[in-house]
Amino acid sequence: MSPAPSLNWLPGERRENLEIVLEKGGRVTGRVVDERGLAIQGARVTAQASVTSPIPARTRYSSGEITNTDSSGRFVLSGLELGTVTIDVHTSDRVPTSKTVELGPEGATVEIVLPAGVRVTGQVVAMDGTPASGAEVRLV
C-alpha cells in the first residue's frame, strides 16, 4: 500500500467535494494441520505486516489481525496491509510456528504445519534433596 498523503486544515476551514478512497486490505486464507495433515481446531492465528517507513532505514509494523482455526483447521485474516506478512500460529500443546508470505492484491493461501510439543516433568530439589519451592525452570 502506498503511504497516505497528509491532509491539513486550518481551524474553521471547510473543504468541499473531497473524496477519500480507502485501499482494500489484503486477505490471507489458510489451514493449520499436524504432521499427519489432520486439522488443528482452535489454534490462535495472528498476522502482522511489516511496512517500510517513510523514515529511512526504519520498518514499522502494522497492527495485526487475530483469529482461531475452525473445526477444519481453516482460518481467514483480512484487512491486512499488502507486502511482507508474518503469520504466527500457536496452541497450548504444540510448538509455535511462523510463516512469512508476500501478500499482494490477489491475497495469499497458506498451509501451516504445527508440530507436536513435548511435555517435560520432574522435580527440582536442593543440594540436600529437599524440594526447592519456587525454583524457576527453563527449557532451552
XYZ file of C-alpha atoms in Angstrom:
140
model
C 0.000 0.000 0.000
C 1.218 3.465 -0.709
C 1.601 5.936 2.141
C -1.382 8.187 2.682
C -0.952 11.846 1.757
C -1.308 14.401 4.510
C -4.488 16.435 4.742
C -4.192 19.709 6.616
C -6.910 22.193 7.505
C -6.751 25.495 9.293
C -9.173 25.919 12.193
C -12.624 26.693 10.782
C -11.577 25.912 7.181
C -14.037 23.904 5.099
C -13.395 21.731 2.064
C -15.989 20.587 -0.407
C -16.001 17.814 -2.972
C -13.325 15.933 -1.086
C -13.216 12.220 -1.796
C -11.190 9.888 0.398
C -10.628 6.420 -1.045
C -9.510 3.649 1.272
C -7.487 0.860 -0.272
C -8.835 -2.639 0.202
C -6.691 -4.628 2.609
C -5.138 -7.950 1.760
C -6.521 -11.332 2.744
C -4.739 -14.463 3.898
C -6.622 -17.743 3.982
C -5.175 -20.994 5.158
C -5.267 -24.196 7.072
C -3.364 -25.377 10.141
C -2.558 -29.092 10.312
C -0.450 -31.504 12.320
C 2.415 -33.624 10.943
C -0.084 -36.144 9.546
C -2.131 -33.469 7.745
C -5.010 -33.589 10.224
C -6.797 -30.335 11.023
C -5.964 -28.479 14.224
C -9.039 -26.778 15.635
C -8.807 -23.733 17.891
C -5.243 -22.701 17.034
C -4.609 -18.977 17.529
C -3.519 -17.381 14.248
C -2.132 -13.849 14.062
C -0.846 -11.807 11.146
C 1.425 -8.824 11.263
C 2.586 -6.852 8.237
C 5.935 -5.132 8.159
C 5.853 -1.944 6.137
C 8.802 0.235 5.213
C 8.544 3.571 6.941
C 8.996 6.885 5.136
C 11.826 7.456 7.633
C 14.954 5.910 6.052
C 16.183 2.610 7.485
C 13.101 2.108 9.665
C 10.443 -0.544 9.495
C 7.091 -0.198 11.164
C 4.702 -2.984 11.934
C 1.015 -2.623 11.362
C -1.367 -3.829 13.976
C -2.107 -7.450 13.352
C -5.261 -9.422 12.886
C -6.152 -12.339 15.148
C -8.431 -15.331 14.670
C -8.777 -19.001 15.615
C -8.956 -22.003 13.316
C -12.309 -23.694 12.799
C -13.061 -27.424 13.074
C -11.416 -27.963 9.663
C -8.273 -26.101 10.720
C -9.146 -23.228 8.390
C -8.734 -19.510 9.040
C -9.207 -16.169 7.283
C -7.398 -12.941 8.118
C -8.430 -9.849 6.203
C -7.824 -6.123 6.168
C -4.040 -6.601 6.128
C -1.519 -4.235 4.620
C -0.034 -5.561 1.392
C 3.610 -6.606 1.468
C 5.515 -8.922 3.782
C 3.192 -10.538 6.323
C 4.204 -12.900 9.111
C 1.628 -15.489 10.162
C 2.120 -16.844 13.697
C 0.252 -19.930 14.920
C 0.187 -21.447 18.375
C -1.771 -23.697 20.701
C -1.152 -24.673 24.300
C 0.194 -28.129 23.382
C 2.157 -27.634 20.151
C 5.322 -25.897 19.011
C 4.544 -22.311 17.896
C 5.212 -21.830 14.180
C 5.627 -18.782 11.927
C 5.416 -18.409 8.177
C 6.204 -15.305 6.136
C 4.277 -14.580 2.936
C 4.279 -11.819 0.349
C 0.741 -10.502 0.286
C -0.413 -8.947 -2.974
C -3.830 -7.673 -4.103
C -4.850 -11.220 -5.052
C -4.330 -12.415 -1.465
C -2.418 -15.445 -0.251
C -3.238 -19.005 0.759
C -1.032 -20.954 3.154
C -0.880 -24.302 4.901
C 0.962 -24.307 8.200
C 2.148 -27.478 9.912
C 2.133 -27.179 13.685
C 4.491 -29.819 15.153
C 3.634 -31.647 18.348
C 5.116 -30.246 21.513
C 6.740 -32.166 24.311
C 5.876 -32.325 27.981
C 8.689 -32.112 30.489
C 8.004 -33.208 34.049
C 10.216 -33.533 37.055
C 11.009 -32.180 40.477
C 13.537 -29.513 41.402
C 15.436 -30.339 44.547
C 18.021 -28.525 46.650
C 21.523 -29.890 47.237
C 20.250 -31.815 50.275
C 17.495 -33.479 48.235
C 14.561 -31.481 49.641
C 12.067 -29.943 47.220
C 13.139 -26.471 46.013
C 9.938 -24.471 46.369
C 9.595 -21.517 43.962
C 12.507 -22.589 41.730
C 12.460 -21.281 38.171
C 12.836 -23.870 35.410
C 13.723 -23.022 31.810
C 13.856 -25.305 28.822
C 16.277 -24.119 26.148
